[in-house]
Short mmCIF file of N, CA, C and O in Angstrom, two decimals:
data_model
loop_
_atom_site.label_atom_id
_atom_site.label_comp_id
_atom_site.label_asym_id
_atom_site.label_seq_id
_atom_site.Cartn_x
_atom_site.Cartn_y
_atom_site.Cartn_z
N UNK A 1 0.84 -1.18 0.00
CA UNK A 1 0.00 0.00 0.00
C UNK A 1 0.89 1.24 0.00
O UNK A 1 1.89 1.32 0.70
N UNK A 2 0.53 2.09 -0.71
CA UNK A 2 1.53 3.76 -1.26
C UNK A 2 1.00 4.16 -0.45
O UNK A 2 -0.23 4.14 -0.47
N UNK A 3 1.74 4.73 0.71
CA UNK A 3 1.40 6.08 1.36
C UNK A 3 1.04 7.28 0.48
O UNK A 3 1.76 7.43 -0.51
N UNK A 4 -0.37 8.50 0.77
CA UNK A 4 -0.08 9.21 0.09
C UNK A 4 0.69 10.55 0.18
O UNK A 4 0.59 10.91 1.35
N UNK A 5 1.33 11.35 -0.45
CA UNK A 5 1.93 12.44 0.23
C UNK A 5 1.18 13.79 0.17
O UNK A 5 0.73 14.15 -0.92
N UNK A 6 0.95 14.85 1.69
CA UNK A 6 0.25 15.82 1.46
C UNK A 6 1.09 17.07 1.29
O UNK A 6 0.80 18.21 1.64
N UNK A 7 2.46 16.54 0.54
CA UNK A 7 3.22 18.20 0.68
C UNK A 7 2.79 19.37 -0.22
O UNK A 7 2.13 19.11 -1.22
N UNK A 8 3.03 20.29 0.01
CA UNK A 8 2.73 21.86 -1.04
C UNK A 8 3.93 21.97 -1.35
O UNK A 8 4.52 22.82 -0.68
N UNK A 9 4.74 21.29 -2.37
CA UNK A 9 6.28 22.34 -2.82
C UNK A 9 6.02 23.12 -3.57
O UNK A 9 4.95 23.43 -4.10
N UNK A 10 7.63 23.72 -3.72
CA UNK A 10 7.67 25.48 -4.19
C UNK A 10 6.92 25.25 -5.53
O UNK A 10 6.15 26.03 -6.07
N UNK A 11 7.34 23.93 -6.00
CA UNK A 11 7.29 23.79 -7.81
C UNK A 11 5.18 23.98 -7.84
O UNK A 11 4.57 24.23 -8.88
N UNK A 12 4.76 23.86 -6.99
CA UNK A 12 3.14 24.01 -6.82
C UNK A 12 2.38 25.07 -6.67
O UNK A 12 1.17 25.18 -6.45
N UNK A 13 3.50 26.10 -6.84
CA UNK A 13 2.89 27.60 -6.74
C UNK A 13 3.08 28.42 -7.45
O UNK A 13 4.17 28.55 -8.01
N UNK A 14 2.00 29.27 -7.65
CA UNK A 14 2.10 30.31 -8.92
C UNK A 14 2.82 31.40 -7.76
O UNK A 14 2.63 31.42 -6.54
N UNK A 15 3.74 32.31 -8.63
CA UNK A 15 3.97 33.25 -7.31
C UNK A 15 4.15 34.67 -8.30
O UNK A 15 3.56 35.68 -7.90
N UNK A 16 5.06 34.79 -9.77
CA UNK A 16 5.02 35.57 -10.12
C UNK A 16 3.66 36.37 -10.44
O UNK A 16 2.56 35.82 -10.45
N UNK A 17 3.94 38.18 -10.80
CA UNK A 17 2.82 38.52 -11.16
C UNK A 17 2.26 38.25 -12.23
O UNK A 17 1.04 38.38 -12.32
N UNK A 18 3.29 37.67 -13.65
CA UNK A 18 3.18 37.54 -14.59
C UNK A 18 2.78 35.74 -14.94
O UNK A 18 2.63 35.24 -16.06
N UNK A 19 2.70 35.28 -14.04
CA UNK A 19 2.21 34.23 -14.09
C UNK A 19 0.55 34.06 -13.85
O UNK A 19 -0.22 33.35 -14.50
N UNK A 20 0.27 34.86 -12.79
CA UNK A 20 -1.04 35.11 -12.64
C UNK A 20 -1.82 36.01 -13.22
O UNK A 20 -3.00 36.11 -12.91
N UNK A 21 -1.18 36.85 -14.22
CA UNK A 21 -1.78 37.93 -15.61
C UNK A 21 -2.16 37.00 -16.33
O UNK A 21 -3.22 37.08 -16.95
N UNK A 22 -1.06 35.49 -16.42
CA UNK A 22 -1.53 34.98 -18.07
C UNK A 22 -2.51 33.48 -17.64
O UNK A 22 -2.63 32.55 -18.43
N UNK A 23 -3.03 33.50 -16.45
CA UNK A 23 -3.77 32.64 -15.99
C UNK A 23 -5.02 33.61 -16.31
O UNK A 23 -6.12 33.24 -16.72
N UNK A 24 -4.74 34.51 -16.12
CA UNK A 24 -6.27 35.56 -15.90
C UNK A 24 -6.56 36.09 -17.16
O UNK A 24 -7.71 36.52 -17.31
N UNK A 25 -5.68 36.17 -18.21
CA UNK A 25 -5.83 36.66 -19.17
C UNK A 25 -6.53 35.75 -20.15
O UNK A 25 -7.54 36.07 -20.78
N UNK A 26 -5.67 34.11 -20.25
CA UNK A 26 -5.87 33.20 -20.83
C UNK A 26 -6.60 31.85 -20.60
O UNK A 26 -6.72 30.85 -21.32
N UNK A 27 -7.17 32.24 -19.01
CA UNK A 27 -8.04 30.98 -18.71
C UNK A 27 -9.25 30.98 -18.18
O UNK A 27 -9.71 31.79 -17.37
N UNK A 28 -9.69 30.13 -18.60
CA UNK A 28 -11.58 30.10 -17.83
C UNK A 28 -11.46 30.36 -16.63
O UNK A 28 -10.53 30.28 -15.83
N UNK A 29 -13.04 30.84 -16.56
CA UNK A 29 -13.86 31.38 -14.85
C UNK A 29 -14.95 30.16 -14.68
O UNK A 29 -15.79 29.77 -15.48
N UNK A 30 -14.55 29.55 -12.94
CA UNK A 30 -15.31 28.63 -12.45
C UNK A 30 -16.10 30.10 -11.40
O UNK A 30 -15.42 31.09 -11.13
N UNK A 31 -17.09 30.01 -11.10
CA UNK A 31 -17.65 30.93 -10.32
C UNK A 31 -18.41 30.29 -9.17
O UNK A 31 -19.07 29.26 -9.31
N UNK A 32 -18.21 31.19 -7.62
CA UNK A 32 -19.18 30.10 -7.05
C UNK A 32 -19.27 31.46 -6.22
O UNK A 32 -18.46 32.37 -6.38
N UNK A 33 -20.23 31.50 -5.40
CA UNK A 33 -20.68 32.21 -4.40
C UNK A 33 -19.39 32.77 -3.40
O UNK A 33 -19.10 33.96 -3.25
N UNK A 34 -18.87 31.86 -2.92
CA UNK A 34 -17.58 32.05 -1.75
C UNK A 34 -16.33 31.92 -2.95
O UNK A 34 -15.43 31.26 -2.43
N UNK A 35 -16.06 32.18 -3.87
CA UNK A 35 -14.62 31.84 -4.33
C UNK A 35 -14.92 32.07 -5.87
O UNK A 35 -16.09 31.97 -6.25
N UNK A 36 -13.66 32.45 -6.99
CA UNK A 36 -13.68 32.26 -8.37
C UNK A 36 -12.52 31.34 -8.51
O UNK A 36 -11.65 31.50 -7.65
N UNK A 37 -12.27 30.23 -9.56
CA UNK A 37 -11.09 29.74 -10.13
C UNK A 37 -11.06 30.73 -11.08
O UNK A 37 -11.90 31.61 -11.20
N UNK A 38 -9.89 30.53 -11.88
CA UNK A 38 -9.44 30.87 -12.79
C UNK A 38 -8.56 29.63 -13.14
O UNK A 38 -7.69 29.16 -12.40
N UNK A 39 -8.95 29.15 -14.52
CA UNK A 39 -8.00 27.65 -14.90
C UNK A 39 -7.19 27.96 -15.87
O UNK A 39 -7.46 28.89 -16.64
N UNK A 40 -6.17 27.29 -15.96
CA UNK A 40 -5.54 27.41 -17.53
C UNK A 40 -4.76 26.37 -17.99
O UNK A 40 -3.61 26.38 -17.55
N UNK A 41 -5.11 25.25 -18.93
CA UNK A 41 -4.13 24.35 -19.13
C UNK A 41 -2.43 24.57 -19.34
O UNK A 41 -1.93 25.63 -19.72
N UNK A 42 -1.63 23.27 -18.99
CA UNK A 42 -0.48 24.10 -19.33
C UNK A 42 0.54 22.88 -19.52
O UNK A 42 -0.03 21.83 -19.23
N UNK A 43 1.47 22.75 -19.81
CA UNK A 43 2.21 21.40 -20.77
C UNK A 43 2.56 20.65 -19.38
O UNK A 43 2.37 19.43 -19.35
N UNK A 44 3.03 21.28 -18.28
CA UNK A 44 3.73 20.99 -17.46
C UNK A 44 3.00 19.47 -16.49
O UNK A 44 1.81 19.20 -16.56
N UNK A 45 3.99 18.68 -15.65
CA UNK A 45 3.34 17.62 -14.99
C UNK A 45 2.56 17.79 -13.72
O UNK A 45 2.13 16.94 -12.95
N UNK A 46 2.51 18.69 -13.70
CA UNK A 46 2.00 18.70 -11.72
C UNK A 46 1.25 19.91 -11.97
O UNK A 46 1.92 20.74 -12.59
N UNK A 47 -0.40 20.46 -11.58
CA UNK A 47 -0.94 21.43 -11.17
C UNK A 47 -0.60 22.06 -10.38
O UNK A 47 -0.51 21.54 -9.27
N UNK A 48 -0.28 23.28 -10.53
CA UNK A 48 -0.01 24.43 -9.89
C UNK A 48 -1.12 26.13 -9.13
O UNK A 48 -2.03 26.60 -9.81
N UNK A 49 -0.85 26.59 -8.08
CA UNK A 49 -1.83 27.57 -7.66
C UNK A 49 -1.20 28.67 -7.27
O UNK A 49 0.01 28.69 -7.00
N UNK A 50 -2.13 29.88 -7.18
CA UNK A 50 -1.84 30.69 -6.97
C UNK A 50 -3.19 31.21 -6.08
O UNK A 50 -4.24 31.48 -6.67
N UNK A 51 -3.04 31.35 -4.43
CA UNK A 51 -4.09 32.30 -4.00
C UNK A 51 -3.88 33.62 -4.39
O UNK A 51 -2.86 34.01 -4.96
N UNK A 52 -5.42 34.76 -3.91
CA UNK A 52 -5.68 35.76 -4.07
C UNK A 52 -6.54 35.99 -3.00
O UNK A 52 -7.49 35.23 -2.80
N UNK A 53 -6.26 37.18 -2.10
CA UNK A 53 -7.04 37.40 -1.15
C UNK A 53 -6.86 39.23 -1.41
O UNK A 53 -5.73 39.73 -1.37
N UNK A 54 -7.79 39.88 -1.61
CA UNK A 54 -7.61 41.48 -1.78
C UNK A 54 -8.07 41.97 -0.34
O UNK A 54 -8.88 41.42 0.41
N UNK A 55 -7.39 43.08 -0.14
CA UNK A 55 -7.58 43.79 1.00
C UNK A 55 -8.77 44.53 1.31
O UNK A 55 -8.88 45.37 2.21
N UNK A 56 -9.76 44.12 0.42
CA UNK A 56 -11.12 44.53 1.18
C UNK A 56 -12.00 43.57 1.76
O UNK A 56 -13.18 43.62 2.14
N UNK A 57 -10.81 42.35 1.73
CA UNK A 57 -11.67 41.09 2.63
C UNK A 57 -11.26 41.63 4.43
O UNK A 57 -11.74 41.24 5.50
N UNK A 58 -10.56 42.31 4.23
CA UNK A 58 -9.76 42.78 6.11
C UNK A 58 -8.87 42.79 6.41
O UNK A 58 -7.97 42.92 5.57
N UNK A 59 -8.58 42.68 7.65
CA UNK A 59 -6.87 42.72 8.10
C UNK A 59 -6.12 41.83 7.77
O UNK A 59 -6.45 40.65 7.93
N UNK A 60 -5.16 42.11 7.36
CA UNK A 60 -3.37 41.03 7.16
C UNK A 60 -4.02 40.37 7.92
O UNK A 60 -4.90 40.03 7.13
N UNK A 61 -4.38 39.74 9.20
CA UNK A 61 -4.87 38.88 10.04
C UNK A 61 -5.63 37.91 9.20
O UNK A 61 -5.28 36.86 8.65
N UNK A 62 -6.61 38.47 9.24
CA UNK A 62 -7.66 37.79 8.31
C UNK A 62 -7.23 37.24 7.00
O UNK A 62 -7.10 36.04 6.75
N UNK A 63 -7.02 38.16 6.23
CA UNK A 63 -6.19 37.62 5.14
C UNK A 63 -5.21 36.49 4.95
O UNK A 63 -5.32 35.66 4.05
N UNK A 64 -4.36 36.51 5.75
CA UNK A 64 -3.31 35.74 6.27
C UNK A 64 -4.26 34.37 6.72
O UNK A 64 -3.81 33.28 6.34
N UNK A 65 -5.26 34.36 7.32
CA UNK A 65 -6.42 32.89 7.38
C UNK A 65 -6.75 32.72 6.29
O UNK A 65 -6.45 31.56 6.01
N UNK A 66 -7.27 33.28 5.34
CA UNK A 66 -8.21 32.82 4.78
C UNK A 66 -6.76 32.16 3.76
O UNK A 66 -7.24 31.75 2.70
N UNK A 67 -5.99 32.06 3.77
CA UNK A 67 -4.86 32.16 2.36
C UNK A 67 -3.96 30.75 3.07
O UNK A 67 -3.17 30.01 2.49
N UNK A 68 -4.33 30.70 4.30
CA UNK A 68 -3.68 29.45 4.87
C UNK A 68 -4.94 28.36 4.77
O UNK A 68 -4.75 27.31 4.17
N UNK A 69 -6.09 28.62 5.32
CA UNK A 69 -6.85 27.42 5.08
C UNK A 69 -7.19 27.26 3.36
O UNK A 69 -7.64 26.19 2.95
N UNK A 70 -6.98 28.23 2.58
CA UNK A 70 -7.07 27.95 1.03
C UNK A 70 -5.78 27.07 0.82
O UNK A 70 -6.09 26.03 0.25
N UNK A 71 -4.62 27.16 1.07
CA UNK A 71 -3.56 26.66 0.74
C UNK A 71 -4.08 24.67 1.67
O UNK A 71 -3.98 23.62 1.04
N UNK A 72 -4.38 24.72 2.60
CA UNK A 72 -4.50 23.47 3.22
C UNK A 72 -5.75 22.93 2.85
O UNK A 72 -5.63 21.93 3.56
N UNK A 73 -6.85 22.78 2.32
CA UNK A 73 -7.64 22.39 1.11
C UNK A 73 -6.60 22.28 -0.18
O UNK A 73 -6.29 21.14 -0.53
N UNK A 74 -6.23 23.06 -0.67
CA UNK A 74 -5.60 22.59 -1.98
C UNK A 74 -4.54 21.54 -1.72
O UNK A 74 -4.33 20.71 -2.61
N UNK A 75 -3.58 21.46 -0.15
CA UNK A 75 -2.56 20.39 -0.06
C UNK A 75 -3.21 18.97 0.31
O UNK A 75 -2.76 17.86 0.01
N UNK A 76 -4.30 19.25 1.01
CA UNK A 76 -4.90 17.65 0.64
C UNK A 76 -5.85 17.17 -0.26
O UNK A 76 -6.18 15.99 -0.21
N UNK A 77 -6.35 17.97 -1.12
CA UNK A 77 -6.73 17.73 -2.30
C UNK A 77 -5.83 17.47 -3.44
O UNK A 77 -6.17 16.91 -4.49
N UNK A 78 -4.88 17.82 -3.22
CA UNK A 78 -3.92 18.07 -4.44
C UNK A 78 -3.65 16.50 -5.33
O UNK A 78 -3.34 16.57 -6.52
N UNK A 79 -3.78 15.32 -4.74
CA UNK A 79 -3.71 13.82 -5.80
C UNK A 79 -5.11 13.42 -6.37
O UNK A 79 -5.28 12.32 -6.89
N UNK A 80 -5.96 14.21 -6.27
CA UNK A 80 -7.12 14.29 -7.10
C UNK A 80 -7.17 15.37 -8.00
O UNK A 80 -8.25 15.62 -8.54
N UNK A 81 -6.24 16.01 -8.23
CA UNK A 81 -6.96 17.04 -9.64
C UNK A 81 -5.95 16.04 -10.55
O UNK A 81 -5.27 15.11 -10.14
N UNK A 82 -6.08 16.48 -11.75
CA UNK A 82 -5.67 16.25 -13.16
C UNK A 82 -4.27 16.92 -13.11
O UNK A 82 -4.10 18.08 -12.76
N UNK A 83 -3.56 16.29 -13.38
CA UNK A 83 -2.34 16.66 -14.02
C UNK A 83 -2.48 18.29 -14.57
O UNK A 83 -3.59 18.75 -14.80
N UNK A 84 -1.02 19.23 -14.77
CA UNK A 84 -1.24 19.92 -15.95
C UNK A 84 -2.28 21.06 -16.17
O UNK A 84 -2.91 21.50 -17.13
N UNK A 85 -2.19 21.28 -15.09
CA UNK A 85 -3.29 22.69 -14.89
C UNK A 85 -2.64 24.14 -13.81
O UNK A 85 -1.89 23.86 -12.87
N UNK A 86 -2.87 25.05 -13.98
CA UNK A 86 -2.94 26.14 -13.08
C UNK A 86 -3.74 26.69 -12.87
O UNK A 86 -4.45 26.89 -13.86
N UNK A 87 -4.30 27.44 -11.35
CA UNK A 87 -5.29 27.02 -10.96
C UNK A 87 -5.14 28.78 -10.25
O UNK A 87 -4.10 28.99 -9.63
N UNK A 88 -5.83 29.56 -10.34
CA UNK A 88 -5.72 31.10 -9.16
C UNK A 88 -6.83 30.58 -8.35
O UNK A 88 -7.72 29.98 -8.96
N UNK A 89 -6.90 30.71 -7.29
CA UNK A 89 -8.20 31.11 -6.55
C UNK A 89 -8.31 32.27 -6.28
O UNK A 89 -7.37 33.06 -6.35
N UNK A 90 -9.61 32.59 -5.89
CA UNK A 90 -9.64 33.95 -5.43
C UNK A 90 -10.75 33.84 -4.48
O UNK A 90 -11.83 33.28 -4.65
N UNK A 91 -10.26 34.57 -3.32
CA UNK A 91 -11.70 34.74 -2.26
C UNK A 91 -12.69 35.38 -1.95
O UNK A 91 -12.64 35.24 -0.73
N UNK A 92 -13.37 35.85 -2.09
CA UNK A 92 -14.56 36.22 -2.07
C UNK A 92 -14.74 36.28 -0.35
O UNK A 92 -14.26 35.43 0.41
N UNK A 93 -15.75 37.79 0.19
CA UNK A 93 -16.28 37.94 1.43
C UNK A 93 -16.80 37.11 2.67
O UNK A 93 -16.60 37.14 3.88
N UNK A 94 -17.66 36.30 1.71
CA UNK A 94 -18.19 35.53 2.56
C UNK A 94 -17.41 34.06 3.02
O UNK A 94 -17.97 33.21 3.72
N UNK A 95 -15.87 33.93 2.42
CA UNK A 95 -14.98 32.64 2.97
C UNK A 95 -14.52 33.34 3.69
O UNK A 95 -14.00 32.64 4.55
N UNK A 96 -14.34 34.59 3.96
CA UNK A 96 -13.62 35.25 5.70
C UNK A 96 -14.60 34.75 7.16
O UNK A 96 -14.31 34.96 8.34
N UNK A 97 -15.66 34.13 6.68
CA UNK A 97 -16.31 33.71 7.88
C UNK A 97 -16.88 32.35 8.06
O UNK A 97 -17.86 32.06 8.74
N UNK A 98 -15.96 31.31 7.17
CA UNK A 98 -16.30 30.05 6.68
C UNK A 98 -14.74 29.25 7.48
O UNK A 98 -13.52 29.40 7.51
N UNK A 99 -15.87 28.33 8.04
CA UNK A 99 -14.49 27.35 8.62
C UNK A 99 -13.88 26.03 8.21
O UNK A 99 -14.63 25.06 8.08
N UNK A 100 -12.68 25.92 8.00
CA UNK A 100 -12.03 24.80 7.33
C UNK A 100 -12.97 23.48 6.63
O UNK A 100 -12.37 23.18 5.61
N UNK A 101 -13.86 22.82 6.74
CA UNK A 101 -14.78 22.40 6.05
C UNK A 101 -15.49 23.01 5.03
O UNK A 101 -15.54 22.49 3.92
N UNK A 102 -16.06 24.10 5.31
CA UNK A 102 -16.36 24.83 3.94
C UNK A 102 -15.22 25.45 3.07
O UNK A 102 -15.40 25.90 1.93
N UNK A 103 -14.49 25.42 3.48
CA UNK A 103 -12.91 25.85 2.22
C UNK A 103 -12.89 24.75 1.59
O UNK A 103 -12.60 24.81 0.40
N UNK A 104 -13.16 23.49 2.15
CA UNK A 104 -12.80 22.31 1.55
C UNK A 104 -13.88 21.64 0.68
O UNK A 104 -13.59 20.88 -0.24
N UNK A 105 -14.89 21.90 0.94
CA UNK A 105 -16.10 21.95 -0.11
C UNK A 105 -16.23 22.95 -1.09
O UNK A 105 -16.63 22.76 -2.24
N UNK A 106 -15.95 23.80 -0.70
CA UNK A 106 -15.92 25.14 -2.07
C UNK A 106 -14.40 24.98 -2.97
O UNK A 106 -14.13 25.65 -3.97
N UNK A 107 -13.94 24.43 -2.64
CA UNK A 107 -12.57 23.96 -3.24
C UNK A 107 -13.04 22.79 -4.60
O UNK A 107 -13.08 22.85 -5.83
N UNK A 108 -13.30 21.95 -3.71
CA UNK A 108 -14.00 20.48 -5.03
C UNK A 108 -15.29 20.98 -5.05
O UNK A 108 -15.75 19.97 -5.59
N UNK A 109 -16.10 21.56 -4.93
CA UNK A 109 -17.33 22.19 -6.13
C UNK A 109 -16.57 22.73 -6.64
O UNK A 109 -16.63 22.15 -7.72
N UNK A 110 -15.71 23.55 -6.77
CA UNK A 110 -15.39 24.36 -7.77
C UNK A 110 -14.17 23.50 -9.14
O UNK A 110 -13.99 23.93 -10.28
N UNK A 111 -13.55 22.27 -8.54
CA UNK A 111 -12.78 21.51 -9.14
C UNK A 111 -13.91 20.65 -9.57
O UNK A 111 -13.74 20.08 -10.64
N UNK A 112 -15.05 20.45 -8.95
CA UNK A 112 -15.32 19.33 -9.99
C UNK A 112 -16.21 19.83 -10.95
O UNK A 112 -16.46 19.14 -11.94
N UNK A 113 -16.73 20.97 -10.79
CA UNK A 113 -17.10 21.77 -12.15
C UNK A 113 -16.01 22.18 -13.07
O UNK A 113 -16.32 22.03 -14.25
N UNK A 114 -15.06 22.58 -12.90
CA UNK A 114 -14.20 22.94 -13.22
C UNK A 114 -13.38 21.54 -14.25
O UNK A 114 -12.33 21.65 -14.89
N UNK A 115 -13.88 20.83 -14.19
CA UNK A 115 -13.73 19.46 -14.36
C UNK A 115 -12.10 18.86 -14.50
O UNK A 115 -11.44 18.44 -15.45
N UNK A 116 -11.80 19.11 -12.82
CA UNK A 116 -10.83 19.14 -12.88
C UNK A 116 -10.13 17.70 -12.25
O UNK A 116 -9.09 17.11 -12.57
N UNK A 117 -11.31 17.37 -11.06
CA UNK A 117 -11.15 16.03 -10.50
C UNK A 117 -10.52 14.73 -11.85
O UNK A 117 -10.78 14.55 -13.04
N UNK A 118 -9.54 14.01 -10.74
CA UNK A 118 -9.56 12.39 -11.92
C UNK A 118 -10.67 11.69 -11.59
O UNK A 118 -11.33 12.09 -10.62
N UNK A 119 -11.02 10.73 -12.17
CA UNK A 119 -12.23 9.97 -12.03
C UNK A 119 -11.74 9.12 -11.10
O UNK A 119 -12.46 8.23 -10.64
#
């Protein structure tokens, strides 16, 4: 039996700005109430992310939560998406008052519309 692994490495993150222009420029909108994806296929082997939290969700405090429990939904979700994708999230108001279970449901609604899940 394979252990599975839940790490986030560096190679799993969008970080430049120009990386997240050409996600936004060049890839579909998943839309949901608490959150937007933004997808974009891409040659590479491993899906990659980039959060987004804007400063009219609240304080660095806040912010700083909502961008850690987004990041920990995506690290144990991460051996169910598809290969070969980059992925922005973005947060929306109403995940500043949503607790770790609902990050993690608004995460795969939005991947499995997004049709991003493997079967």
């Amino acid at each position: 039996m394979q252990k599975k692994k839940y790490t986030l490495k560096k190679i799993n993150r969008l970080k430049s700005r120009k990386s997240f222009q050409c996600v936004y420029g060049k890839g579909r909108t998943v839309v949901d109430g608490m959150s937007v994806f933004y997808i974009l296929a891409d040659q590479g082997d491993d899906v990659k992310i980039g959060l987004a939290v804007g400063k009219k969700l609240g304080c660095a405090v806040v912010r700083n939560r909502v961008k850690r429990r987004m990041r920990e939904a995506f690290r144990m979700h991460r051996a169910e998406l598809k290969k070969g994708y980059h992925i922005v999230w973005v947060a929306r108001r109403k995940l500043t008052k949503a607790d770790y279970r609902t990050f993690e449901r608004v995460f795969l609604r939005l991947a499995k519309r997004a049709a991003l899940l493997q079967e």
